[in-house]
């Protein structure tokens, strides 16, 4: 598992992290999760892989918390199949109690298409997670085909503006308008907002000027192996 800082846009200060799975293959080199997660999702492998990813991220962050190094929440990506069939609430409950980690240290990111799945079993799982005190956020916000009504229906606390809207917002009027609209939706609904894919100073300035407070992206840091992430945490103590 690697870790990408989530930062305060105004200062660059780390306020949390997203855990991202990595596969160093002996012959193929680094294989992207964009390649192997969809394949794992075709079978029940996603459940054991997801459990490993979740547990590893929580163990690492619990240790950083013990050393008072890590602020805020660790965000873990959860796929639709994991939510539906993975016994996620039990996994969360068991892992947090094993590690003595409070549930407000944990965030789960689910994509918009997963959150919109009308399956009532899915809705129940999200409410069970909320009851456990887990923070839920919508990943890649704006890319699913959304009616927005699901935001009222589900126990969602935060949104992540998809990086496809951030990439050109300094030179594309439509992307700029979409980004402003998402900032406004989050504000009106009382949801937290993180902008993804912040790569340029122009992105940072635009987002700050338009009221976005938190971000993630290469301008601040790429995803880092745990030792490098830990060094960043120590450097900002
Ligand atoms: O980190 P990277 O950009 O390579 O990730 C590509 C995709 O893989 C992203 O959509 C990301 O959400 C997903 N991903 C990364 N790590 C995990 C993980 O631990 N579990 C799941 N389900 N998806 C992940
Ligand atoms: O789908 P999800 O948001 O979980 O995907 C996160 C992925 O986005 C991570 O795998 C990470 O490698 C990638 N990522 C993070 N920051 C940036 C960025 O600034 N630019 C680009 N192109 N990708 C990024
Ligand atoms: Mn994510
Ligand atoms: Na995303």
Coordinates of C-alpha atoms and ligand atoms in Angstrom, one line a residue:
X1 CA 0.0 0.0 0.0
X2 CA 1.2 3.5 -0.9
X3 CA -0.1 6.8 0.6
X4 CA -1.0 10.1 -1.1
X5 CA -1.3 13.1 1.1
X6 CA -4.5 15.1 1.3
X7 CA -3.6 18.7 2.0
X8 CA -4.9 22.0 3.0
X9 CA -4.7 24.0 -0.3
X10 CA -3.7 27.3 1.4
X11 CA -0.7 25.9 3.2
X12 CA 0.1 22.5 1.7
X13 CA -0.2 21.0 5.2
X14 CA -1.1 17.2 5.3
X15 CA -4.5 16.7 6.7
X16 CA -4.9 13.0 5.9
X17 CA -4.1 10.5 3.2
X18 CA -5.6 8.1 0.6
X19 CA -4.3 4.6 0.6
X20 CA -3.6 3.2 -2.9
X21 CA -2.7 -0.3 -3.7
X22 CA 0.4 -1.1 -5.7
X23 CA 1.6 -4.3 -7.3
X24 CA 5.3 -4.7 -8.0
X25 CA 5.4 -7.7 -10.4
X26 CA 8.7 -9.5 -10.8
X27 CA 8.5 -9.4 -14.7
X28 CA 5.9 -6.8 -15.6
X29 CA 7.1 -4.2 -13.2
X30 CA 4.6 -1.9 -11.5
X31 CA 1.1 -3.0 -12.5
X32 CA -1.6 -0.3 -12.1
X33 CA -4.6 -1.0 -9.9
X34 CA -6.6 0.4 -12.8
X35 CA -5.6 -2.8 -14.6
X36 CA -5.8 -5.5 -11.8
X37 CA -8.7 -4.2 -9.6
X38 CA -11.3 -4.6 -12.4
X39 CA -9.9 -8.2 -13.0
X40 CA -10.0 -9.0 -9.3
X41 CA -13.6 -7.7 -9.3
X42 CA -14.6 -10.4 -11.8
X43 CA -14.1 -13.0 -9.1
X44 CA -14.2 -13.2 -5.3
X45 CA -10.5 -12.3 -5.3
X46 CA -11.5 -8.7 -4.8
X47 CA -12.8 -9.6 -1.3
X48 CA -9.5 -11.0 -0.1
X49 CA -7.4 -8.4 -1.9
X50 CA -9.7 -5.7 -0.5
X51 CA -9.4 -7.1 3.0
X52 CA -5.6 -7.1 2.7
X53 CA -5.5 -3.6 1.4
X54 CA -7.8 -2.3 4.1
X55 CA -6.1 -4.1 7.0
X56 CA -2.6 -3.1 5.8
X57 CA -3.6 0.6 5.5
X58 CA -5.2 0.6 9.0
X59 CA -2.2 -1.1 10.6
X60 CA 0.2 1.4 9.1
X61 CA -1.9 4.4 10.1
X62 CA -2.6 3.0 13.6
X63 CA 1.2 2.9 14.1
X64 CA 1.6 6.5 12.9
X65 CA -1.3 7.5 15.1
X66 CA 0.4 5.9 18.1
X67 CA 3.5 8.0 17.4
X68 CA 1.2 11.1 17.0
X69 CA 2.4 11.6 13.5
X70 CA -0.7 11.2 11.5
X71 CA -3.5 13.8 11.4
X72 CA -7.0 13.2 10.3
X73 CA -8.4 10.2 8.4
X74 CA -7.0 7.5 6.3
X75 CA -9.1 7.0 3.2
X76 CA -9.4 3.5 1.6
X77 CA -11.1 2.8 -1.8
X78 CA -13.9 0.3 -1.7
X79 CA -15.3 -1.3 -4.8
X80 CA -18.9 -2.1 -5.4
X81 CA -18.4 -5.8 -5.1
X82 CA -16.6 -5.4 -1.8
X83 CA -19.5 -3.4 -0.5
X84 CA -22.1 -5.9 -1.7
X85 CA -20.4 -9.2 -0.9
X86 CA -17.3 -8.4 1.2
X87 CA -18.7 -8.3 4.7
X88 CA -17.3 -4.8 4.9
X89 CA -19.0 -3.6 8.1
X90 CA -17.7 -6.7 9.9
X91 CA -14.2 -6.2 8.5
X92 CA -14.2 -2.5 9.6
X93 CA -15.6 -3.4 13.1
X94 CA -13.1 -6.2 13.6
X95 CA -10.0 -4.3 12.3
X96 CA -10.7 -1.2 14.2
X97 CA -11.2 -3.1 17.5
X98 CA -8.1 -5.3 16.9
X99 CA -6.0 -2.1 16.4
X100 CA -7.7 0.0 19.0
X101 CA -8.3 2.6 16.3
X102 CA -11.3 5.0 16.7
X103 CA -13.7 4.9 13.7
X104 CA -13.3 8.6 13.1
X105 CA -9.8 7.9 11.8
X106 CA -11.3 6.0 8.8
X107 CA -12.8 7.2 5.5
X108 CA -14.2 4.9 2.8
X109 CA -14.2 6.2 -0.8
X110 CA -16.9 4.8 -3.0
X111 CA -17.4 5.9 -6.6
X112 CA -20.6 7.7 -7.7
X113 CA -21.8 4.7 -9.7
X114 CA -21.5 2.4 -6.7
X115 CA -23.3 4.9 -4.4
X116 CA -26.1 5.3 -7.0
X117 CA -26.7 1.5 -7.2
X118 CA -30.3 1.4 -6.0
X119 CA -29.9 -2.0 -4.4
X120 CA -31.3 -1.6 -0.9
X121 CA -28.7 -4.1 0.5
X122 CA -26.1 -1.5 -0.6
X123 CA -27.9 1.3 1.2
X124 CA -28.1 -0.8 4.4
X125 CA -24.4 -1.5 4.3
X126 CA -23.7 2.3 3.9
X127 CA -25.9 3.0 6.9
X128 CA -24.2 0.3 9.0
X129 CA -20.9 1.9 8.2
X130 CA -22.2 5.3 9.2
X131 CA -23.5 3.8 12.5
X132 CA -19.9 2.5 13.1
X133 CA -18.8 6.1 12.8
X134 CA -17.1 5.7 9.5
X135 CA -16.8 8.7 7.2
X136 CA -18.1 8.1 3.6
X137 CA -17.0 10.1 0.6
X138 CA -17.9 10.0 -3.1
X139 CA -14.9 9.4 -5.3
X140 CA -14.6 10.7 -8.9
X141 CA -17.6 13.0 -8.3
X142 CA -19.2 14.3 -11.4
X143 CA -18.3 11.4 -13.7
X144 CA -21.1 9.0 -12.8
X145 CA -24.5 9.7 -14.3
X146 CA -26.0 11.3 -11.3
X147 CA -29.4 12.6 -10.4
X148 CA -27.8 14.1 -7.2
X149 CA -30.8 12.8 -5.2
X150 CA -28.7 9.9 -3.9
X151 CA -26.7 12.6 -1.9
X152 CA -29.8 13.1 0.2
X153 CA -30.6 9.5 0.5
X154 CA -27.2 8.2 1.6
X155 CA -25.0 9.0 4.7
X156 CA -22.3 10.8 2.7
X157 CA -20.0 13.3 4.3
X158 CA -17.7 14.3 1.5
X159 CA -17.1 14.6 -2.2
X160 CA -14.0 14.4 -4.3
X161 CA -14.0 16.4 -7.6
X162 CA -12.9 14.1 -10.3
X163 CA -9.5 15.0 -11.6
X164 CA -10.8 15.1 -15.2
X165 CA -12.5 18.5 -14.3
X166 CA -9.4 19.8 -12.6
X167 CA -6.9 19.0 -15.3
X168 CA -7.9 21.9 -17.7
X169 CA -9.9 24.2 -15.4
X170 CA -7.3 27.0 -15.8
X171 CA -7.9 27.1 -19.6
X172 CA -11.3 25.5 -20.3
X173 CA -14.4 27.5 -19.4
X174 CA -16.7 24.5 -19.1
X175 CA -14.4 22.6 -16.7
X176 CA -14.0 25.8 -14.7
X177 CA -17.8 26.1 -14.6
X178 CA -18.3 22.5 -13.6
X179 CA -15.6 22.8 -10.8
X180 CA -17.3 25.9 -9.5
X181 CA -20.7 24.2 -9.6
X182 CA -19.4 21.2 -7.6
X183 CA -17.8 23.5 -5.0
X184 CA -21.2 25.2 -4.7
X185 CA -23.2 21.9 -4.4
X186 CA -20.8 20.7 -1.7
X187 CA -21.1 24.0 0.2
X188 CA -24.9 24.1 0.0
X189 CA -25.3 20.5 1.1
X190 CA -22.8 20.9 3.9
X191 CA -20.4 18.3 2.4
X192 CA -16.6 18.4 2.7
X193 CA -14.8 18.7 -0.7
X194 CA -11.4 17.5 -1.9
X195 CA -10.2 18.4 -5.4
X196 CA -8.3 15.5 -7.0
X197 CA -5.5 15.8 -9.6
X198 CA -4.2 19.2 -8.6
X199 CA -1.0 19.4 -10.6
X200 CA -0.4 23.1 -11.3
X201 CA -0.1 26.3 -9.3
X202 CA -3.0 27.6 -11.6
X203 CA -5.2 24.8 -10.3
X204 CA -4.4 25.6 -6.7
X205 CA -5.1 29.4 -7.2
X206 CA -8.4 28.7 -9.0
X207 CA -9.6 26.3 -6.4
X208 CA -8.6 28.5 -3.5
X209 CA -10.2 31.6 -5.1
X210 CA -13.4 29.6 -5.6
X211 CA -13.7 28.3 -2.0
X212 CA -12.2 24.8 -2.2
X213 CA -10.2 24.1 1.0
X214 CA -8.7 20.6 0.5
X215 CA -6.9 18.9 -2.3
X216 CA -4.8 16.0 -3.5
X217 CA -2.4 15.9 -6.4
X218 CA 1.1 15.8 -7.9
X219 CA 1.6 19.5 -7.1
X220 CA 1.8 18.5 -3.4
X221 CA 2.9 14.9 -3.7
X222 CA 2.6 11.7 -5.7
X223 CA 1.4 8.6 -3.8
X224 CA 4.4 7.5 -1.6
X225 CA 5.7 4.3 -0.2
X226 CA 5.1 4.2 3.6
X227 CA 8.7 5.1 4.6
X228 CA 8.6 8.2 2.4
X229 CA 5.1 9.2 3.6
X230 CA 6.3 8.8 7.1
X231 CA 9.3 11.1 6.4
X232 CA 6.9 13.7 5.1
X233 CA 4.8 13.4 8.3
X234 CA 7.9 13.9 10.4
X235 CA 9.0 16.9 8.4
X236 CA 5.8 18.7 9.1
X237 CA 5.8 18.0 12.9
Ligands
LIG1 O1 -3.5 4.9 -7.7 P1 -3.9 4.8 -9.1 O2 -4.2 6.0 -9.9 O3 -3.0 4.0 -9.9 O4 -5.3 4.0 -9.0 C1 -6.1 3.6 -10.1 C2 -7.4 3.2 -9.6 O5 -7.4 2.1 -8.7 C3 -8.2 4.3 -8.9 O6 -9.5 4.3 -9.5 C4 -8.2 3.8 -7.5 O7 -9.4 4.2 -6.9 C5 -8.2 2.3 -7.6 N1 -7.6 1.8 -6.4 C6 -6.4 2.0 -5.9 N2 -6.1 1.4 -4.7 C7 -7.3 0.7 -4.5 C8 -7.7 -0.2 -3.4 O8 -7.0 -0.5 -2.5 N3 -9.0 -0.8 -3.6 C9 -9.8 -0.5 -4.6 N4 -11.0 -1.1 -4.7 N5 -9.4 0.3 -5.6 C10 -8.2 0.9 -5.5
LIG2 O1 -10.0 6.9 -8.7 P1 -9.2 7.4 -7.6 O2 -9.5 8.9 -7.2 O3 -9.2 6.6 -6.3 O4 -7.7 7.4 -8.1 C1 -6.7 8.0 -7.4 C2 -5.5 7.9 -8.4 O5 -5.2 9.2 -8.9 C3 -4.3 7.5 -7.7 O6 -3.9 6.3 -8.1 C4 -3.2 8.5 -8.1 O7 -2.1 7.8 -8.6 C5 -3.8 9.3 -9.1 N1 -3.5 10.7 -9.0 C6 -3.3 11.3 -7.8 N2 -3.0 12.6 -8.0 C7 -2.9 12.8 -9.3 C8 -2.5 13.9 -10.1 O8 -2.3 15.0 -9.6 N3 -2.6 13.7 -11.4 C9 -2.9 12.6 -12.0 N4 -2.9 12.5 -13.3 N5 -3.2 11.5 -11.3 C10 -3.2 11.6 -9.9
LIG3 MN1 -10.0 7.3 -4.5
LIG4 NA1 -10.9 9.6 -8.1

